[in-house]
Every structure is written in structure tokens, then in C-alpha cells.
Amino acid sequence: MNYWLFKSEPDEYSLDDLASEPDQTGRWDGIRNYQARNFLRDKVNAGDGVLFYHSACKVPAVVGTAEVMRAAYPDPAQLDPESPYFDPKASDENPRWYCVDIRWQSQFARAVPLAEIKQHPALADMVLVKQGRLSIQPVTAAEWSLLLQLGTGAGPGL
DNA sequence: GCCAACGTTGGC
DNA sequence: GCCAACGTTGGC
């Protein structure tokens, strides 16, 4: 059982968008970065926990959680010429990109902003803090439970 | 909208 | 395989 942080721009796909999918389950596709792809393809398993993070918005923050329902399979968008995620170098036999299915699990009572995560001594080593641009990243069990705690409504100082 | 950090591309 | 040029991410 592993923990992850998935980034999404809420204008593109928010936690609410996931919640309104049929069965509250959506495909996490469009990942076109090799480091993120490798995590997805090799490490993300069904049952893993996901911190849902909103990026490129007014208050970047962890806003809730999701659960991985299906481990990696080839991202269909790479073969669709109409898709913005189309990749001419990918094929059925040799897919380059992968996606997973995740299901909405919870919305935090209080979103935990990046600014607060950066300030928190116990969260200073998060990949989110150290490597700003990675859209799929591992989270430790300790970071996971602390984030959940902060998200239940306890303030930063508590 | 700016810009720093980082990733990717392509010439050589 | 190096590296310059360019593109993208994402915080501020």
C-alpha cells in the first residue's frame, strides 16, 4: 500500500469533477512526463491512497483524497489523433503513456495550502516542496496521515 | 503576467 | 553524447 500526490489544475479537472463522475471514478490520463509516467506505470497500485492537489490556481492546496481503483494501463488518448494528448510515436504494441483509474474518497473540511505545507517542519521533505514540477509523486505514510489530520479542520498551529 | 526551474528536442 | 535553444509547469 503506497501513498501518492496527484496534481491537477482545477480549471481542467477538479476534485469536484471527480466526485461527479459516474461511480465517482475517473481516468487519470494525459500524463506526459517520464518521471511521473514511471511512477504510474511501475509503482501505483489498486488500493493506494491519493492526495488530490489543486495546482496553478489562486490557492494551491491539497483538497481531499482519492483511491486508486485500477493500476496502470495504456492511456488511450495517445492513439487518438483528435486528442491533445495524441502522441504520433506511440502505438498499440508500444504504448509510451499510461493512466490509472481513481475514485473520489473524501473532500477535506479544510484545504491545506502549499504555503502551510512549506512551513510545516514535518512536511518540509515532501517532494511537493522539494521538486515543484512533478505531477505524480510519492508521499510517505507519515506525510499522508499528517495531511489528513490537517485537512480534518485542525488549524496549522494545533 | 512574470519568471525560475526543469524537461525535451535536435544539431553537431 | 553534449549542449544550446526552446517549451512547460506552476508559484507568486
XYZ file of N, CA, C and O in Angstrom, chain A:
632
model
N 0.855 -1.207 0.000
C 0.000 0.000 0.000
C 0.881 1.244 0.000
O 1.668 1.464 0.903
N 0.736 2.023 -1.050
C 1.539 3.236 -1.158
C 0.645 4.472 -1.172
O -0.565 4.374 -1.384
N 1.289 5.602 -0.958
C 0.577 6.879 -0.978
C 1.189 7.797 -2.029
O 2.397 7.793 -2.237
N 0.329 8.593 -2.625
C 0.738 9.450 -3.735
C 0.106 10.814 -3.622
O -0.915 10.986 -2.932
N 0.708 11.752 -4.339
C 0.063 13.045 -4.517
C -0.108 13.255 -6.014
O 0.858 13.125 -6.769
N -1.335 13.512 -6.444
C -1.636 13.786 -7.849
C -1.999 15.252 -7.975
O -2.845 15.761 -7.231
N -1.380 15.927 -8.938
C -1.699 17.335 -9.170
C -2.683 17.481 -10.310
O -2.592 16.787 -11.319
N -3.579 18.437 -10.143
C -4.472 18.770 -11.240
C -4.823 20.244 -11.172
O -4.955 20.804 -10.087
N -4.935 20.847 -12.351
C -5.414 22.221 -12.371
C -6.929 22.167 -12.252
O -7.587 21.551 -13.094
N -7.475 22.811 -11.221
C -8.923 22.713 -11.004
C -9.750 23.219 -12.180
O -10.873 22.766 -12.383
N -9.188 24.129 -12.975
C -9.905 24.591 -14.171
C -10.047 23.462 -15.185
O -10.973 23.454 -15.997
N -9.099 22.530 -15.166
C -9.134 21.401 -16.090
C -9.919 20.241 -15.504
O -10.782 19.655 -16.161
N -9.553 19.871 -14.283
C -10.178 18.708 -13.658
C -10.008 18.828 -12.159
O -8.900 18.659 -11.632
N -11.094 19.122 -11.465
C -11.031 19.356 -10.028
C -11.495 18.126 -9.254
O -12.005 17.164 -9.841
N -11.334 18.192 -7.940
C -11.831 17.105 -7.088
C -13.346 16.962 -7.246
O -13.872 15.850 -7.253
N -14.029 18.095 -7.399
C -15.479 18.053 -7.633
C -15.820 17.354 -8.951
O -16.829 16.645 -9.042
N -14.988 17.579 -9.963
C -15.209 16.891 -11.236
C -15.126 15.383 -11.046
O -15.921 14.628 -11.606
N -14.142 14.954 -10.246
C -14.020 13.524 -9.966
C -15.253 13.017 -9.227
O -15.782 11.941 -9.532
N -15.717 13.819 -8.273
C -16.884 13.410 -7.471
C -18.136 13.268 -8.329
O -19.030 12.480 -8.004
N -18.208 14.011 -9.435
C -19.426 13.939 -10.242
C -19.312 12.950 -11.403
O -20.239 12.825 -12.211
N -18.214 12.228 -11.478
C -18.105 11.142 -12.460
C -19.065 10.006 -12.071
O -19.376 9.843 -10.889
N -19.481 9.206 -13.061
C -20.235 8.001 -12.725
C -19.420 7.140 -11.769
O -18.239 6.934 -11.998
N -20.068 6.700 -10.694
C -19.371 5.878 -9.702
C -18.234 6.645 -9.019
O -17.369 6.050 -8.387
N -18.220 7.971 -9.211
C -17.180 8.831 -8.636
C -15.780 8.348 -9.024
O -14.815 8.544 -8.291
N -15.720 7.704 -10.179
C -14.456 7.126 -10.626
C -14.068 7.713 -11.978
O -14.889 7.761 -12.894
N -12.835 8.164 -12.074
C -12.380 8.782 -13.308
C -11.022 8.271 -13.732
O -10.281 7.686 -12.937
N -10.713 8.484 -15.006
C -9.423 8.071 -15.548
C -8.420 9.194 -15.367
O -8.699 10.344 -15.738
N -7.286 8.857 -14.773
C -6.222 9.858 -14.605
C -5.289 9.742 -15.798
O -4.375 8.940 -15.809
N -5.575 10.521 -16.844
C -4.824 10.375 -18.090
C -4.111 11.671 -18.441
O -4.129 12.633 -17.674
N -3.455 11.658 -19.563
C -2.776 12.866 -20.023
C -1.425 13.105 -19.378
O -0.841 14.177 -19.556
N -0.918 12.136 -18.631
C 0.412 12.293 -18.031
C 1.457 12.135 -19.128
O 1.542 11.098 -19.772
N 2.233 13.215 -19.370
C 3.204 13.194 -20.461
C 4.577 13.616 -19.957
O 5.294 14.387 -20.593
N 4.918 13.116 -18.810
C 6.226 13.384 -18.227
C 6.776 12.029 -17.781
O 6.053 11.246 -17.161
N 8.033 11.753 -18.140
C 8.546 10.397 -17.943
C 8.668 10.000 -16.482
O 8.404 8.865 -16.110
N 9.076 10.931 -15.657
C 9.231 10.607 -14.244
C 7.873 10.250 -13.640
O 7.736 9.260 -12.920
N 6.876 11.058 -13.968
C 5.520 10.796 -13.483
C 4.998 9.494 -14.095
O 4.358 8.683 -13.420
N 5.284 9.284 -15.367
C 4.850 8.076 -16.061
C 5.417 6.825 -15.389
O 4.722 5.834 -15.188
N 6.693 6.896 -15.030
C 7.323 5.731 -14.411
C 6.695 5.386 -13.070
O 6.500 4.214 -12.760
N 6.379 6.388 -12.281
C 5.658 6.121 -11.034
C 4.325 5.451 -11.337
O 3.976 4.431 -10.747
N 3.594 6.034 -12.265
C 2.273 5.500 -12.613
C 2.369 4.052 -13.061
O 1.635 3.183 -12.595
N 3.270 3.807 -13.990
C 3.352 2.502 -14.633
C 3.887 1.427 -13.693
O 3.434 0.294 -13.707
N 4.873 1.809 -12.865
C 5.616 0.798 -12.123
C 5.255 0.691 -10.646
O 5.512 -0.322 -10.018
N 4.682 1.751 -10.087
C 4.553 1.769 -8.639
C 3.131 1.960 -8.120
O 2.825 1.569 -6.996
N 2.300 2.602 -8.892
C 0.955 2.901 -8.395
C 0.075 1.649 -8.519
O -0.053 1.082 -9.592
N -0.494 1.217 -7.399
C -1.305 0.001 -7.375
C -2.740 0.291 -6.949
O -3.001 1.281 -6.255
N -3.625 -0.620 -7.356
C -5.000 -0.519 -6.879
C -4.992 -0.555 -5.358
O -4.255 -1.334 -4.752
N -5.793 0.311 -4.749
C -5.862 0.382 -3.294
C -4.984 1.471 -2.700
O -5.144 1.833 -1.537
N -4.046 1.997 -3.488
C -3.191 3.063 -2.975
C -3.999 4.330 -2.693
O -5.039 4.566 -3.305
N -3.466 5.140 -1.780
C -4.120 6.394 -1.412
C -3.549 7.556 -2.203
O -2.350 7.599 -2.487
N -4.408 8.490 -2.566
C -4.007 9.640 -3.370
C -4.422 10.940 -2.688
O -5.596 11.124 -2.371
N -3.437 11.812 -2.475
C -3.761 13.177 -2.063
C -4.065 13.960 -3.332
O -3.255 13.990 -4.258
N -5.223 14.586 -3.370
C -5.642 15.342 -4.556
C -5.236 16.798 -4.372
O -5.685 17.471 -3.448
N -4.369 17.268 -5.257
C -3.776 18.596 -5.126
C -4.210 19.498 -6.275
O -4.151 19.101 -7.436
N -4.644 20.694 -5.928
C -5.005 21.682 -6.954
C -3.826 22.609 -7.212
O -3.367 23.300 -6.307
N -3.358 22.637 -8.448
C -2.214 23.486 -8.814
C -2.649 24.578 -9.783
O -3.744 24.537 -10.339
N -1.732 25.532 -9.983
C -1.955 26.617 -10.938
C -3.303 27.298 -10.723
O -4.084 27.496 -11.653
N -3.576 27.627 -9.462
C -4.831 28.309 -9.127
C -4.537 29.285 -7.988
O -3.402 29.383 -7.543
N -5.569 29.999 -7.529
C -5.357 31.059 -6.532
C -4.647 30.556 -5.296
O -3.671 31.141 -4.849
N -5.179 29.471 -4.715
C -4.565 28.893 -3.528
C -4.222 27.425 -3.787
O -5.059 26.552 -3.581
N -3.001 27.190 -4.257
C -2.594 25.793 -4.472
C -2.693 25.038 -3.149
O -2.179 25.520 -2.129
N -3.345 23.859 -3.163
C -3.611 23.181 -1.894
C -3.981 21.725 -2.116
O -4.473 21.347 -3.182
N -3.749 20.922 -1.074
C -4.306 19.576 -1.041
C -5.755 19.718 -0.597
O -6.035 20.313 0.440
N -6.666 19.187 -1.410
C -8.089 19.452 -1.147
C -8.880 18.225 -0.738
O -10.030 18.338 -0.303
N -8.276 17.033 -0.867
C -9.006 15.833 -0.482
C -8.230 14.596 -0.866
O -7.035 14.672 -1.163
N -8.914 13.461 -0.867
C -8.234 12.202 -1.179
C -9.033 11.380 -2.182
O -10.231 11.577 -2.367
N -8.309 10.465 -2.812
C -8.923 9.521 -3.741
C -8.249 8.171 -3.542
O -7.228 8.071 -2.852
N -8.862 7.139 -4.127
C -8.283 5.807 -4.036
C -8.048 5.261 -5.443
O -8.899 5.417 -6.323
N -6.900 4.623 -5.627
C -6.613 4.019 -6.928
C -7.473 2.768 -7.093
O -7.445 1.870 -6.253
N -8.246 2.718 -8.169
C -9.140 1.588 -8.411
C -8.547 0.601 -9.402
O -8.842 -0.579 -9.377
N -7.747 1.106 -10.305
C -7.171 0.251 -11.343
C -5.746 0.695 -11.609
O -5.505 1.883 -11.836
N -4.824 -0.260 -11.577
C -3.414 0.044 -11.821
C -3.210 0.418 -13.289
O -4.143 0.374 -14.100
N -1.986 0.747 -13.632
C -1.668 1.341 -14.927
C -2.104 0.500 -16.127
O -1.941 -0.714 -16.152
N -2.655 1.181 -17.109
C -2.929 0.604 -18.422
C -2.652 1.709 -19.455
O -2.635 2.884 -19.094
N -2.406 1.310 -20.706
C -2.026 2.329 -21.702
C -3.089 3.416 -21.833
O -4.284 3.121 -21.908
N -2.639 4.658 -21.852
C -3.533 5.800 -21.982
C -4.106 5.841 -23.404
O -3.355 6.042 -24.365
N -5.409 5.623 -23.552
C -5.998 5.580 -24.892
C -5.805 6.884 -25.669
O -5.739 6.870 -26.901
N -5.680 7.996 -24.963
C -5.581 9.301 -25.624
C -4.351 9.401 -26.520
O -4.347 10.145 -27.502
N -3.308 8.626 -26.218
C -2.076 8.734 -27.016
C -2.283 8.261 -28.452
O -1.518 8.608 -29.340
N -3.322 7.441 -28.689
C -3.575 6.897 -30.027
C -4.659 7.655 -30.777
O -4.971 7.337 -31.920
N -5.237 8.651 -30.134
C -6.357 9.378 -30.725
C -5.884 10.704 -31.317
O -5.561 11.642 -30.596
N -5.839 10.774 -32.656
C -5.315 11.981 -33.316
C -6.093 13.243 -32.952
O -5.567 14.353 -33.091
N -7.311 13.073 -32.493
C -8.133 14.232 -32.127
C -7.764 14.766 -30.746
O -8.126 15.881 -30.389
N -7.105 13.929 -29.956
C -6.844 14.307 -28.570
C -5.627 15.211 -28.455
O -4.648 15.049 -29.189
N -5.677 16.162 -27.536
C -4.487 16.989 -27.277
C -3.331 16.142 -26.738
O -2.191 16.591 -26.755
N -3.640 14.937 -26.272
C -2.608 14.071 -25.708
C -2.117 13.037 -26.717
O -1.406 12.103 -26.372
N -2.525 13.208 -27.968
C -2.076 12.311 -29.031
C -0.554 12.317 -29.130
O 0.066 13.376 -29.056
N 0.021 11.128 -29.278
C 1.464 11.008 -29.450
C 1.745 10.147 -30.677
O 1.539 8.939 -30.654
N 2.240 10.779 -31.758
C 2.469 10.050 -33.011
C 3.496 8.928 -32.865
O 3.537 8.014 -33.674
N 4.314 9.000 -31.834
C 5.352 7.967 -31.661
C 4.844 6.769 -30.861
O 5.579 5.789 -30.674
N 3.626 6.853 -30.379
C 3.072 5.742 -29.595
C 2.252 4.833 -30.498
O 1.707 5.269 -31.513
N 2.199 3.562 -30.148
C 1.386 2.607 -30.897
C 0.768 1.601 -29.925
O 1.137 1.556 -28.750
N -0.157 0.791 -30.457
C -0.783 -0.249 -29.662
C 0.254 -1.191 -29.055
O 0.185 -1.556 -27.882
N 1.212 -1.583 -29.909
C 2.221 -2.552 -29.479
C 3.239 -1.895 -28.550
O 3.819 -2.550 -27.695
N 3.462 -0.601 -28.782
C 4.457 0.113 -27.984
C 3.901 1.401 -27.381
O 4.257 2.494 -27.796
N 3.040 1.240 -26.383
C 2.499 2.448 -25.756
C 3.579 3.166 -24.959
O 4.465 2.521 -24.389
N 3.527 4.463 -24.963
C 4.512 5.233 -24.187
C 3.926 5.733 -22.881
O 4.635 5.987 -21.925
N 2.616 5.938 -22.884
C 1.997 6.644 -21.760
C 0.923 5.788 -21.096
O 0.232 5.015 -21.765
N 0.795 5.976 -19.813
C -0.119 5.151 -19.025
C -1.058 6.021 -18.201
O -0.791 7.196 -17.953
N -2.150 5.397 -17.798
C -3.098 6.091 -16.941
C -3.600 5.109 -15.891
O -3.374 3.907 -15.994
N -4.251 5.617 -14.868
C -4.890 4.773 -13.848
C -6.309 5.288 -13.641
O -6.651 6.386 -14.098
N -7.126 4.490 -12.980
C -8.454 4.951 -12.592
C -8.458 5.220 -11.087
O -7.929 4.424 -10.316
N -9.027 6.355 -10.713
C -9.129 6.667 -9.279
C -10.557 7.007 -8.919
O -11.345 7.457 -9.766
N -10.890 6.775 -7.657
C -12.235 7.052 -7.167
C -12.176 8.086 -6.058
O -11.338 7.998 -5.158
N -13.091 9.036 -6.132
C -13.221 10.054 -5.089
C -13.363 9.388 -3.738
O -14.086 8.398 -3.610
N -12.679 9.915 -2.747
C -12.760 9.318 -1.419
C -13.200 10.318 -0.362
O -14.073 10.032 0.434
N -12.604 11.501 -0.372
C -13.005 12.482 0.641
C -12.639 13.875 0.182
O -11.709 14.068 -0.606
N -13.410 14.836 0.656
C -13.017 16.235 0.497
C -12.654 16.745 1.871
O -13.403 16.528 2.830
N -11.512 17.390 1.982
C -11.093 17.908 3.281
C -12.068 18.963 3.777
O -12.593 19.760 2.989
N -12.308 18.980 5.078
C -13.091 20.051 5.690
C -12.364 21.377 5.487
O -12.982 22.428 5.349
N -11.054 21.284 5.416
C -10.226 22.474 5.233
C -9.096 22.123 4.282
O -8.298 21.229 4.564
N -9.045 22.812 3.133
C -7.947 22.584 2.196
C -6.636 22.962 2.875
O -6.584 23.922 3.643
N -5.587 22.207 2.603
C -4.289 22.503 3.205
C -3.388 23.140 2.145
O -2.909 22.473 1.238
N -3.185 24.462 2.277
C -2.456 25.211 1.244
C -0.976 24.854 1.195
O -0.382 24.500 2.218
N -0.407 24.994 0.001
C 1.021 24.768 -0.188
C 1.843 25.618 0.784
O 2.829 25.144 1.352
N 1.426 26.851 0.979
C 2.180 27.760 1.856
C 2.314 27.167 3.258
O 3.357 27.282 3.901
N 1.237 26.511 3.706
C 1.273 25.910 5.037
C 2.137 24.650 5.052
O 2.874 24.402 6.015
N 2.051 23.873 3.979
C 2.868 22.664 3.881
C 4.349 23.032 3.924
O 5.146 22.390 4.599
N 4.690 24.112 3.227
C 6.087 24.558 3.199
C 6.587 24.962 4.578
O 7.767 24.831 4.891
N 5.670 25.491 5.374
C 6.048 25.984 6.702
C 6.171 24.871 7.718
O 6.842 25.025 8.741
N 5.442 23.771 7.470
C 5.363 22.715 8.470
C 6.646 21.897 8.509
O 7.015 21.300 7.502
N 7.333 21.863 9.650
C 8.619 21.163 9.734
C 8.511 19.698 9.304
O 9.401 19.183 8.616
N 7.418 19.035 9.673
C 7.277 17.607 9.371
C 6.975 17.356 7.896
O 7.002 16.219 7.441
N 6.686 18.428 7.158
C 6.343 18.260 5.749
C 7.392 18.865 4.814
O 7.247 18.857 3.597
N 8.475 19.339 5.414
C 9.489 20.056 4.643
C 10.173 19.172 3.604
O 10.721 19.673 2.626
N 10.142 17.861 3.817
C 10.812 16.964 2.874
C 9.891 16.420 1.803
O 10.291 15.587 0.994
N 8.651 16.874 1.804
C 7.732 16.398 0.769
C 8.285 16.720 -0.623
O 8.860 17.778 -0.846
N 8.069 15.796 -1.543
C 8.508 16.027 -2.919
C 7.866 17.307 -3.452
O 8.468 18.068 -4.197
N 6.649 17.539 -3.034
C 5.904 18.733 -3.441
C 6.699 20.002 -3.156
O 6.689 20.945 -3.944
N 7.394 19.999 -2.011
C 8.173 21.162 -1.605
C 9.515 21.191 -2.333
O 9.977 22.239 -2.770
N 10.114 20.013 -2.472
C 11.481 19.947 -2.993
C 11.550 19.992 -4.512
O 12.500 20.482 -5.079
N 10.567 19.408 -5.148
C 10.583 19.338 -6.616
C 9.232 19.809 -7.128
O 8.292 19.021 -7.252
N 9.168 21.091 -7.423
C 7.896 21.724 -7.690
C 7.072 21.161 -8.829
O 5.860 21.197 -8.791
N 7.749 20.585 -9.851
C 7.017 20.384 -11.091
C 6.562 18.970 -11.390
O 6.142 18.676 -12.494
N 6.660 18.085 -10.419
C 6.310 16.694 -10.683
C 4.832 16.446 -10.371
O 4.367 16.723 -9.275
N 4.098 15.911 -11.352
C 2.638 15.863 -11.197
C 2.121 14.573 -10.551
O 0.958 14.506 -10.154
N 2.981 13.545 -10.481
C 2.670 12.323 -9.746
C 3.839 12.075 -8.824
O 4.957 11.921 -9.317
N 3.619 12.066 -7.543
C 4.756 11.925 -6.655
C 4.422 11.108 -5.420
O 3.290 11.106 -4.943
N 5.436 10.381 -4.906
C 5.209 9.551 -3.723
C 5.081 10.399 -2.457
O 5.667 11.475 -2.352
N 4.302 9.890 -1.519
C 4.082 10.536 -0.231
C 4.338 9.469 0.827
O 3.932 8.313 0.650
N 5.015 9.816 1.913
C 5.247 8.818 2.959
C 3.986 8.629 3.791
O 3.086 9.481 3.794
N 3.956 7.510 4.531
C 2.801 7.235 5.394
C 2.643 8.337 6.441
O 1.525 8.735 6.776
N 3.767 8.839 6.937
C 3.718 9.896 7.951
C 3.140 11.182 7.364
O 2.305 11.847 7.995
N 3.584 11.511 6.137
C 3.067 12.722 5.485
C 1.572 12.571 5.211
O 0.789 13.502 5.399
N 1.201 11.390 4.752
C -0.205 11.104 4.457
C -1.078 11.344 5.692
O -2.066 12.059 5.645
N -0.706 10.756 6.826
C -1.586 10.869 7.991
C -1.598 12.277 8.554
O -2.626 12.755 9.033
N -0.465 12.965 8.447
C -0.446 14.351 8.914
C -1.323 15.245 8.042
O -2.088 16.067 8.552
N -1.238 15.045 6.725
C -2.079 15.833 5.823
C -3.556 15.594 6.126
O -4.368 16.518 6.135
N -3.909 14.320 6.359
C -5.306 14.001 6.663
C -5.748 14.697 7.946
O -6.859 15.205 8.048
N -4.829 14.725 8.903
C -5.110 15.379 10.171
C -5.343 16.872 9.971
O -6.308 17.434 10.469
N -4.434 17.495 9.204
C -4.568 18.929 8.946
C -5.852 19.216 8.170
O -6.485 20.250 8.356
N -6.225 18.288 7.309
C -7.400 18.500 6.477
C -8.723 18.311 7.201
O -9.760 18.737 6.698
N -8.676 17.691 8.364
C -9.938 17.479 9.085
C -10.414 18.745 9.770
O -11.526 18.791 10.271
N -9.573 19.759 9.802
C -10.048 21.018 10.356
C -9.159 21.587 11.448
O -9.248 22.759 11.784
N -8.257 20.744 11.970
C -7.303 21.276 12.930
C -6.462 22.333 12.237
O -5.988 22.111 11.132
N -6.300 23.483 12.861
C -5.547 24.566 12.240
C -4.078 24.229 12.175
O -3.641 23.242 12.755
N -3.332 25.057 11.467
C -1.902 24.812 11.311
C -1.174 24.787 12.652
O -0.183 24.088 12.799
N -1.673 25.558 13.602
C -0.967 25.649 14.873
C -1.307 24.535 15.846
O -0.692 24.426 16.904
N -2.304 23.721 15.529
C -2.752 22.722 16.510
C -2.015 21.388 16.408
O -1.483 21.076 15.370
